[in-house]
Coordinates of C-alpha atoms in Angstrom, one line a residue:
Chain X
X1 CA -0.3 0.2 0.0
X2 CA 1.2 3.6 -1.0
X3 CA 1.5 5.7 2.4
X4 CA 0.0 8.8 0.2
X5 CA -2.5 10.9 1.1
X6 CA -6.2 9.6 -0.5
X7 CA -9.2 11.3 -0.7
X8 CA -11.1 10.0 -3.0
X9 CA -10.6 7.5 -5.5
X10 CA -12.4 8.2 -9.3
X11 CA -8.5 6.9 -10.7
X12 CA -10.4 5.3 -13.7
X13 CA -12.7 7.7 -15.1
X14 CA -10.0 10.0 -14.8
X15 CA -7.7 8.0 -16.7
X16 CA -11.0 7.8 -19.8
X17 CA -10.9 11.6 -19.9
X18 CA -7.1 10.9 -20.0
X19 CA -7.6 9.9 -23.6
X20 CA -8.3 12.1 -25.3
X21 CA -5.9 15.1 -25.3
X22 CA -7.7 18.2 -23.9
X23 CA -6.7 19.5 -20.6
X24 CA -7.8 16.7 -18.0
X25 CA -9.9 17.0 -14.8
X26 CA -7.8 16.5 -11.8
X27 CA -9.6 14.0 -9.5
X28 CA -9.5 15.3 -5.4
X29 CA -6.0 13.2 -5.0
X30 CA -4.7 15.0 -7.4
X31 CA -5.7 18.4 -5.6
X32 CA -5.6 17.5 -2.5
X33 CA -1.2 16.4 -3.3
X34 CA -1.1 19.5 -5.1
X35 CA -3.0 22.4 -2.5
X36 CA -0.9 20.4 -0.1
X37 CA 2.5 22.1 -1.3
X38 CA 0.7 26.0 -1.0
X39 CA 1.6 28.3 2.0
X40 CA -0.7 28.9 4.4
X41 CA -1.6 32.2 3.0
X42 CA -2.6 30.7 -0.5
X43 CA -5.1 28.0 1.3
X44 CA -6.9 30.5 3.6
X45 CA -7.8 31.9 0.1
X46 CA -9.0 29.1 -1.6
X47 CA -11.1 28.2 1.0
X48 CA -13.6 30.0 -0.9
X49 CA -13.2 28.9 -4.7
X50 CA -15.8 26.1 -3.7
X51 CA -17.5 24.2 -0.7
X52 CA -15.0 21.0 -1.3
X53 CA -12.2 23.0 -1.1
X54 CA -13.4 24.6 1.7
X55 CA -13.5 21.6 3.3
X56 CA -10.5 19.8 2.7
X57 CA -8.2 22.3 3.5
X58 CA -9.9 22.2 7.1
X59 CA -9.5 18.2 6.8
X60 CA -7.4 17.7 10.2
X61 CA -5.7 14.9 7.6
X62 CA -4.8 17.7 5.0
X63 CA -3.5 20.0 8.6
X64 CA -1.3 17.8 9.2
X65 CA 0.1 16.7 5.2
X66 CA 0.6 20.6 4.4
X67 CA 2.3 20.7 7.5
X68 CA 5.2 17.8 7.2
X69 CA 5.7 19.4 3.5
X70 CA 5.9 23.4 5.2
X71 CA 9.5 24.2 4.6
X72 CA 11.5 24.6 8.3
X73 CA 12.8 27.7 9.2
X74 CA 15.4 28.0 12.7
X75 CA 13.9 30.7 15.0
X76 CA 16.6 32.7 14.8
X77 CA 16.4 35.1 18.1
X78 CA 18.0 38.6 16.5
X79 CA 18.0 38.2 13.2
X80 CA 15.8 41.4 11.9
X81 CA 15.1 39.5 8.6
X82 CA 12.7 37.2 11.2
X83 CA 9.2 38.9 11.1
X84 CA 7.8 36.4 13.5
X85 CA 10.0 37.5 16.4
X86 CA 9.7 41.0 14.8
X87 CA 7.7 41.8 17.7
X88 CA 10.0 42.8 21.2
X89 CA 7.5 42.9 23.6
X90 CA 7.6 38.7 23.3
X91 CA 9.9 35.9 24.4
X92 CA 9.4 33.1 22.8
X93 CA 9.5 30.0 24.8
X94 CA 8.7 27.2 22.5
X95 CA 7.8 26.5 18.8
X96 CA 5.3 23.4 17.9
X97 CA 3.1 22.5 15.0
X98 CA 3.1 25.6 13.6
X99 CA 2.2 27.3 17.1
X100 CA 4.3 29.5 19.1
X101 CA 3.9 29.7 23.3
X102 CA 5.3 33.5 23.5
X103 CA 4.9 35.5 26.8
X104 CA 4.5 39.3 26.8
X105 CA 7.3 40.9 28.2
X106 CA 5.0 43.6 30.3
X107 CA 2.2 41.8 31.5
X108 CA 3.8 38.2 32.3
X109 CA 0.8 37.0 30.5
X110 CA 1.5 33.9 27.8
X111 CA -0.2 33.2 24.6
X112 CA -0.5 31.1 21.8
X113 CA -0.2 31.7 18.6
X114 CA 0.3 30.8 14.9
X115 CA 2.2 33.5 12.7
X116 CA 0.5 31.7 9.5
X117 CA -2.9 32.7 10.1
X118 CA -2.0 35.4 12.2
X119 CA -4.2 33.8 15.2
X120 CA -4.4 34.2 18.6
X121 CA -5.0 32.1 22.3
X122 CA -4.6 33.4 25.5
X123 CA -3.6 31.0 28.4
X124 CA -4.5 31.1 32.0
X125 CA -1.5 32.0 34.8
X126 CA 0.3 28.9 36.0
X127 CA -0.2 28.6 39.2
X128 CA 3.5 29.1 40.3
X129 CA 6.7 29.0 38.5
X130 CA 7.7 30.4 35.0
X131 CA 7.6 28.6 31.8
X132 CA 11.0 28.7 30.1
X133 CA 13.1 27.6 27.4
X134 CA 14.8 24.3 28.4
X135 CA 18.4 24.9 29.1
X136 CA 19.8 22.2 27.4
X137 CA 22.3 21.5 29.4
X138 CA 19.8 21.0 31.8
X139 CA 17.9 18.1 32.0
X140 CA 15.5 18.6 35.3
X141 CA 13.8 21.5 34.2
X142 CA 11.6 20.7 31.3
X143 CA 8.8 22.7 29.1
X144 CA 6.9 21.2 26.9
X145 CA 4.1 21.5 23.8
X146 CA 2.3 18.5 21.4
X147 CA -0.1 19.1 19.5
X148 CA -2.2 16.0 18.4
X149 CA -3.8 16.2 14.6
X150 CA -5.9 13.5 15.1
X151 CA -8.1 14.3 18.8
X152 CA -7.2 18.1 18.3
X153 CA -5.8 17.9 22.0
X154 CA -3.0 20.3 22.7
X155 CA -0.6 20.4 26.1
X156 CA 1.8 22.1 27.5
X157 CA 3.3 21.3 30.0
X158 CA 6.6 22.5 32.7
X159 CA 8.7 21.9 35.6
X160 CA 9.8 24.4 38.7
X161 CA 11.2 23.8 42.4
X162 CA 9.3 25.5 44.9
X163 CA 10.1 24.6 48.4
X164 CA 7.5 22.9 50.7
X165 CA 6.0 23.1 54.1
X166 CA 9.3 22.1 55.4
X167 CA 11.5 24.3 53.3
X168 CA 12.6 21.5 51.8
X169 CA 12.8 22.1 47.9
X170 CA 10.9 20.2 45.3
X171 CA 10.7 19.5 42.0
X172 CA 7.0 20.3 41.1
X173 CA 5.3 19.8 37.8
X174 CA 2.1 21.6 35.8
X175 CA -0.2 20.7 32.8
X176 CA -2.7 22.6 31.2
X177 CA -4.8 20.6 28.1
X178 CA -5.9 23.9 26.1
X179 CA -9.2 25.0 25.7
X180 CA -10.1 22.2 27.7
X181 CA -8.7 23.3 31.4
X182 CA -9.9 26.4 33.2
X183 CA -6.6 26.8 35.0
X184 CA -2.9 24.3 35.1
X185 CA -3.6 21.4 36.9
X186 CA -0.4 20.1 39.0
X187 CA 1.4 17.2 37.8
X188 CA -0.2 13.8 40.5
X189 CA 2.4 11.5 39.4
X190 CA 5.8 12.8 40.0
X191 CA 9.0 11.6 38.8
X192 CA 10.9 9.2 41.1
X193 CA 13.9 10.3 43.8
X194 CA 17.4 10.4 42.1
X195 CA 20.3 9.2 43.3
X196 CA 24.3 9.4 43.0
X197 CA 26.0 12.3 42.0
X198 CA 25.6 13.7 38.3
X199 CA 28.3 14.1 36.2
X200 CA 26.4 15.3 32.9
X201 CA 22.5 16.0 32.1
X202 CA 20.8 17.1 29.0
X203 CA 17.4 16.1 27.3
X204 CA 16.2 15.0 24.0
X205 CA 12.7 16.4 23.2
X206 CA 10.1 14.5 20.4
X207 CA 6.6 14.8 19.6
X208 CA 5.1 14.8 23.1
X209 CA 7.7 13.2 25.0
X210 CA 10.7 14.5 27.2
X211 CA 14.0 12.7 27.8
X212 CA 16.1 13.9 31.2
X213 CA 19.2 12.5 30.4
X214 CA 21.5 12.1 33.1
X215 CA 24.7 10.2 33.6
X216 CA 25.6 9.5 36.9
X217 CA 28.9 8.3 39.1
X218 CA 27.2 5.2 41.1
X219 CA 30.7 4.7 43.0
X220 CA 33.4 3.3 40.0
X221 CA 31.2 3.0 37.2
X222 CA 28.7 5.2 35.5
X223 CA 25.5 4.9 34.5
X224 CA 23.1 6.1 31.8
X225 CA 20.0 7.6 33.7
X226 CA 16.5 8.1 31.5
X227 CA 13.6 9.6 33.3
X228 CA 10.5 9.8 30.5
X229 CA 7.6 12.3 30.6
X230 CA 4.8 11.2 28.1
X231 CA 2.3 14.3 27.9
X232 CA -0.7 12.4 26.8
X233 CA -0.4 9.8 29.5
X234 CA 1.3 12.4 32.0
X235 CA 3.5 10.2 33.3
X236 CA 7.2 9.7 34.0
X237 CA 9.2 6.4 33.8
X238 CA 12.6 6.6 34.8
X239 CA 14.9 3.7 33.1
X240 CA 18.4 2.8 33.9
X241 CA 21.1 2.1 30.5
X242 CA 21.9 -1.7 30.7
X243 CA 25.3 -1.8 31.8
X244 CA 28.4 -3.5 29.7
X245 CA 26.4 -2.1 26.8
X246 CA 28.8 0.7 25.9
X247 CA 32.6 0.9 26.3
X248 CA 32.6 4.3 27.6
X249 CA 29.7 6.2 28.1
X250 CA 31.0 9.3 28.1
X251 CA 31.8 9.1 24.7
X252 CA 28.2 8.3 23.8
X253 CA 26.3 10.5 22.0
X254 CA 21.7 10.2 22.4
X255 CA 19.7 11.2 19.5
X256 CA 16.2 11.0 18.1
X257 CA 15.8 8.2 15.5
X258 CA 12.2 7.4 14.5
X259 CA 11.3 9.6 17.5
X260 CA 12.7 7.3 20.0
X261 CA 15.4 8.3 21.8
X262 CA 19.1 6.3 20.6
X263 CA 21.9 6.5 23.1
X264 CA 25.3 5.2 20.5
X265 CA 28.7 5.2 19.8
X266 CA 30.8 4.9 16.4
X267 CA 33.5 1.8 16.7
X268 CA 35.0 -0.1 14.7
X269 CA 33.2 1.4 11.4
X270 CA 30.7 1.0 12.7
X271 CA 26.9 3.2 14.9
X272 CA 25.9 1.2 17.9
X273 CA 22.9 2.4 19.2
X274 CA 20.4 1.8 22.1
X275 CA 17.5 2.6 21.9
X276 CA 14.5 3.3 23.7
X277 CA 11.6 2.1 22.7
X278 CA 7.9 3.0 22.8
X279 CA 5.9 -0.5 24.8
X280 CA 2.2 -0.5 26.2
X281 CA 4.0 0.2 29.7
X282 CA 5.9 3.5 28.7
X283 CA 9.4 2.7 27.6
X284 CA 11.8 -0.4 27.5
X285 CA 15.6 -0.7 25.8
X286 CA 16.2 -2.5 23.0
X287 CA 16.9 -6.1 23.5
X288 CA 20.6 -5.4 21.8
X289 CA 22.5 -3.4 20.7
X290 CA 21.4 -2.2 17.0
X291 CA 25.1 -2.1 14.6
X292 CA 24.8 0.6 11.2
X293 CA 28.0 -0.2 9.7
X294 CA 29.0 3.3 8.4
X295 CA 31.1 2.3 4.6
X296 CA 31.9 6.0 4.8
X297 CA 34.4 5.8 7.3
X298 CA 36.8 4.0 5.1
X299 CA 37.5 6.9 3.0
X300 CA 38.7 9.6 5.3
X301 CA 36.3 12.6 4.4
X302 CA 34.4 12.2 7.7
X303 CA 36.6 10.7 10.3
X304 CA 35.0 9.3 12.9
X305 CA 36.6 11.5 15.9
X306 CA 34.8 14.9 14.9
X307 CA 31.1 12.7 13.5
X308 CA 28.2 13.2 15.8
X309 CA 25.0 11.1 14.9
X310 CA 22.1 13.9 15.2
X311 CA 18.6 12.3 14.2
X312 CA 17.9 9.1 12.0
X313 CA 14.4 7.6 9.9
X314 CA 14.1 4.5 9.4
X315 CA 16.3 4.8 6.1
X316 CA 18.4 7.6 6.9
X317 CA 20.5 9.0 9.4
X318 CA 21.7 12.3 9.7
X319 CA 25.7 13.5 11.4
X320 CA 27.5 16.6 12.2
X321 CA 31.1 16.3 10.8
X322 CA 33.1 19.1 12.9
X323 CA 30.1 21.2 13.5
X324 CA 30.5 22.6 11.2
X325 CA 28.3 21.0 8.1
X326 CA 25.6 18.2 8.2
X327 CA 25.4 15.6 5.6
X328 CA 22.4 12.6 4.9
X329 CA 23.5 8.5 5.6
X330 CA 21.9 6.6 3.8
X331 CA 21.5 2.6 6.0
X332 CA 20.8 0.9 3.0
X333 CA 22.4 1.8 0.4
X334 CA 25.4 2.8 2.1
X335 CA 25.4 6.4 0.4
X336 CA 25.8 10.1 1.6
X337 CA 23.3 11.5 0.1
X338 CA 23.0 15.5 1.0
X339 CA 25.5 17.4 2.9
X340 CA 24.9 21.5 4.2
X341 CA 26.9 23.7 6.0
X342 CA 25.3 24.6 9.4
X343 CA 24.4 27.5 11.1
X344 CA 27.4 29.2 13.5
X345 CA 25.6 27.9 16.9
X346 CA 25.5 31.4 18.4
X347 CA 22.9 32.5 15.4
X348 CA 20.3 29.3 16.4
X349 CA 17.9 29.1 18.3
X350 CA 17.4 25.5 19.2
X351 CA 13.6 25.3 17.8
X352 CA 12.2 24.8 14.5
X353 CA 9.4 27.0 13.0
X354 CA 7.2 25.2 10.7
X355 CA 4.0 27.0 8.9
X356 CA 0.8 25.3 9.4
X357 CA -2.5 25.4 9.1
X358 CA -3.4 24.5 13.1
X359 CA -6.1 26.3 14.5
X360 CA -6.9 25.5 18.5
X361 CA -10.7 25.9 20.0
X362 CA -11.1 29.6 21.0
X363 CA -8.6 31.2 18.7
X364 CA -9.4 34.9 17.7
X365 CA -7.5 36.9 15.1
X366 CA -4.3 38.5 16.3
X367 CA -5.2 42.4 16.8
X368 CA -8.2 41.6 18.3
X369 CA -6.8 42.2 21.9
Chain V
X1 CA 12.9 6.9 -27.7
X2 CA 14.2 3.6 -26.5
X3 CA 17.1 3.5 -23.8
X4 CA 20.5 2.9 -24.7
X5 CA 21.7 -0.4 -24.5
X6 CA 24.1 0.2 -21.8
X7 CA 27.5 -1.6 -20.1
X8 CA 26.3 -4.7 -18.4
X9 CA 24.8 -8.4 -20.5
X10 CA 23.1 -8.9 -17.0
X11 CA 20.0 -5.6 -17.4
X12 CA 16.9 -7.0 -18.2
X13 CA 14.4 -5.0 -20.9
X14 CA 11.4 -4.0 -20.5
X15 CA 8.7 -2.7 -23.1
X16 CA 6.3 -0.5 -22.5
X17 CA 3.5 -0.4 -24.6
X18 CA 1.2 2.6 -24.7
X19 CA -2.7 3.3 -25.5
X20 CA -1.7 4.6 -28.6
X21 CA 0.6 1.7 -29.7
X22 CA 3.9 2.8 -29.5
X23 CA 6.8 1.3 -27.6
X24 CA 9.4 2.1 -25.4
X25 CA 12.3 -0.9 -24.6
X26 CA 13.6 -0.1 -21.4
X27 CA 15.9 -0.9 -19.0
X28 CA 14.5 -3.1 -15.8
X29 CA 16.2 -0.8 -13.0
X30 CA 14.2 2.6 -14.3
X31 CA 11.4 0.9 -15.5
X32 CA 10.4 -0.4 -12.1
X33 CA 11.3 4.1 -10.8
X34 CA 7.3 3.4 -11.4
X35 CA 5.6 1.4 -8.3
X36 CA 2.6 0.5 -10.9
X37 CA 5.2 -1.2 -13.6
X38 CA 7.4 -2.8 -9.6
X39 CA 4.4 -4.6 -9.1
X40 CA 3.3 -5.9 -12.3
X41 CA 7.6 -7.5 -12.9
X42 CA 7.1 -8.9 -8.9
X43 CA 4.0 -10.7 -9.2
X44 CA 4.0 -11.5 -13.0
X45 CA 7.6 -12.0 -13.0
X46 CA 8.4 -13.4 -16.8
X47 CA 6.1 -10.7 -18.4
X48 CA 8.6 -9.0 -21.0
X49 CA 6.1 -6.6 -22.8
X50 CA 3.8 -4.0 -20.8
X51 CA 0.5 -2.8 -22.0
X52 CA -0.5 0.7 -20.6
X53 CA -3.5 0.8 -22.5
X54 CA -4.3 4.6 -20.0
X55 CA -1.3 5.9 -21.1
X56 CA -0.3 8.3 -24.2
X57 CA 2.8 7.9 -25.5
X58 CA 4.0 10.6 -25.6
X59 CA 3.5 11.6 -21.5
X60 CA 5.0 7.6 -21.2
X61 CA 7.4 8.9 -22.7
X62 CA 7.8 11.9 -21.3
X63 CA 7.9 9.8 -18.0
X64 CA 10.4 7.2 -18.7
X65 CA 12.5 10.4 -19.6
X66 CA 12.6 11.3 -16.2
X67 CA 12.9 7.8 -14.6
X68 CA 16.3 7.3 -16.5
X69 CA 17.5 10.2 -15.2
X70 CA 16.4 9.9 -12.1
X71 CA 17.9 6.0 -12.4
X72 CA 21.3 6.9 -14.1
X73 CA 22.1 9.9 -11.6
X74 CA 21.7 7.8 -8.7
X75 CA 24.2 4.6 -10.1
X76 CA 27.1 7.6 -11.2
X77 CA 27.9 9.7 -8.4
X78 CA 28.3 8.8 -4.5
X79 CA 28.1 12.1 -4.0
X80 CA 25.5 15.5 -4.6
X81 CA 23.0 12.7 -5.9
X82 CA 20.3 15.1 -4.5
X83 CA 21.1 18.2 -5.6
X84 CA 22.0 16.8 -9.3
X85 CA 18.4 15.4 -9.3
X86 CA 16.9 18.6 -8.1
X87 CA 18.5 20.6 -10.9
X88 CA 17.4 18.3 -13.1
X89 CA 13.9 17.9 -11.8
X90 CA 13.9 22.1 -12.4
X91 CA 14.7 21.5 -16.1
X92 CA 12.6 19.5 -16.3
X93 CA 9.0 21.3 -15.1
X94 CA 10.3 24.5 -16.0
X95 CA 8.9 25.0 -19.1
X96 CA 6.0 22.6 -19.4
X97 CA 2.2 23.6 -20.2
X98 CA -1.1 23.2 -17.8
X99 CA -2.3 20.7 -20.5
X100 CA 0.9 18.6 -20.6
X101 CA 1.7 19.1 -17.0
X102 CA -1.7 17.4 -16.1
X103 CA -1.7 14.8 -18.5
X104 CA 1.9 14.1 -17.1
X105 CA 0.8 13.8 -13.5
X106 CA -1.9 11.7 -14.3
X107 CA 0.1 9.6 -16.1
X108 CA 2.4 9.6 -13.5
X109 CA -0.3 9.3 -10.8
X110 CA -1.4 6.1 -12.9
X111 CA 2.0 4.9 -12.6
X112 CA 2.6 5.2 -9.1
X113 CA 5.7 7.7 -9.5
X114 CA 5.4 8.8 -6.3
X115 CA 8.6 11.2 -6.4
X116 CA 7.1 11.9 -10.1
X117 CA 3.9 13.7 -8.7
X118 CA 5.5 14.8 -6.0
X119 CA 7.4 17.6 -8.6
X120 CA 4.3 17.9 -10.9
X121 CA 1.6 18.7 -8.2
X122 CA 4.2 21.0 -6.4
X123 CA 5.1 22.9 -10.0
X124 CA 1.0 23.2 -10.3
X125 CA 1.7 24.7 -6.7
X126 CA 4.1 27.3 -7.9
X127 CA 1.4 28.1 -10.8
X128 CA -0.7 29.0 -8.4
X129 CA 0.0 30.0 -5.3
X130 CA 0.2 33.7 -5.8
X131 CA -3.6 34.0 -8.1
X132 CA -6.9 35.5 -7.5
X133 CA -10.1 33.1 -5.8
X134 CA -11.9 33.8 -9.9
X135 CA -8.1 32.8 -11.2
X136 CA -8.0 29.4 -9.3
X137 CA -11.8 28.7 -10.1
X138 CA -10.8 29.1 -14.1
X139 CA -7.3 27.3 -13.6
X140 CA -9.1 24.3 -12.2
X141 CA -12.7 24.4 -14.5
X142 CA -14.6 24.4 -10.6
X143 CA -18.3 27.1 -10.4
X144 CA -18.6 28.1 -7.4
X145 CA -21.4 26.8 -5.0
X146 CA -21.8 29.0 -2.2
X147 CA -24.8 30.5 -1.1
X148 CA -24.9 34.2 -1.8
X149 CA -23.5 35.7 1.6
X150 CA -21.1 32.6 2.1
X151 CA -17.8 33.7 0.1
X152 CA -17.5 37.0 1.6
X153 CA -18.3 35.7 5.0
X154 CA -15.3 33.3 4.1
X155 CA -13.2 36.0 3.0
X156 CA -13.4 38.1 5.8
X157 CA -12.5 35.7 8.4
X158 CA -8.8 36.2 6.8
X159 CA -9.1 39.6 5.2
X160 CA -5.5 40.0 4.9
X161 CA -4.8 37.3 2.7
X162 CA -6.5 38.7 0.2
X163 CA -5.0 42.0 0.1

């Protein structure tokens, strides 16, 4: 079966039309394909074409296909050419599904807005704490936003430290189901306590998940501990990488592989990977190491010492080399597909922005607030 | 337009017959870039002549030209295939008129040439994205079926997009 988005199948009829050399009338599934390449403002205009086009453009499946095809742009913080950030009354906290989570610097109020459709939504204030962009070198505090295009659900969650009655610092998380909750809810399920001295920590986020990863000194040994939060289930799951898998934990790399957390090392012309897979109870480590041969290591173009795996899909792996270029490695053929230079780190916002048609219930036109 | 016979002797050749009787001799590796042909080859195996009663020779020729170019690009060089293919794709669709574009699109869809469908639909999108509603209706031969006032209401909601 092809994975293409098929709306309706009138192929037979239209194939018959094609036999004459008049311009054929395109079936709706082809119209859908065409529209999925269009920018948001053209689509808002195209809603006026006909009832069929209106319902097509508003269809949740179409919205998510269109979003996948839209070109992602990195949010650059002080780029004057960037219209999205033109307005310096706002601080951008997160970017997801074409939506930006922002805070007004003067009023301290939070908003969700869709810059492409020029719509926005006011959010209630959290009970305590402040939403911040997560610090890449700190895995403990998280901010996570997610939108489910099938159910239209949108959730926001974050953590902060507060003092309890005894004056002891404790970590608290709050969550908001946008449009369903009037106020932020404290997360009932709190992460388990952690022992050991943290040597290194960082985090990785994928759609609706936040993985806090810590390398912990336990006696003589290092251990890799992961605390995963699932925003849809509102639960934390702790897991420790089985011992002895990798020679040296401080030499491993983390990346997202098909939206799963992957721990990896490069040895002997291959990438060795352990994946934190999804399972019914939450997450579990893959049974054994996955070994991906890296054929290009035989040549000397990209020596492994300066090579970092950054993300992967079932067919491709992306690597960064010397923090200067990024290239894509096709696992099946063992060929390098495309290389591109990387933006200097200072200029890059950690998140990308991908224009979308996503509309949340209760959104109002921007400028009406 | 028949495929040039290349060096390797192991390459299997397929005969593709279009609706108007025009036939094309194509290497299997080229023709199987089309999902529909790939399926036929896998299912029927030994059959060397494939009849395609729904595609006219002119457009089948163009589709095969695209397949050939992509198949060659992918075997000839190790690096920069994407760039070469992209450049070549751009040339391929540059001067196509609407009629040819639509016929090609129908042919590519019928033959399940996913990448080619993407290329062609993106091209059509680039041609209409700046157009006014009336012009889009004309391009796709669509008549408005909104009740009086309905269209005005949709326009009002996003009036900035119509400026």
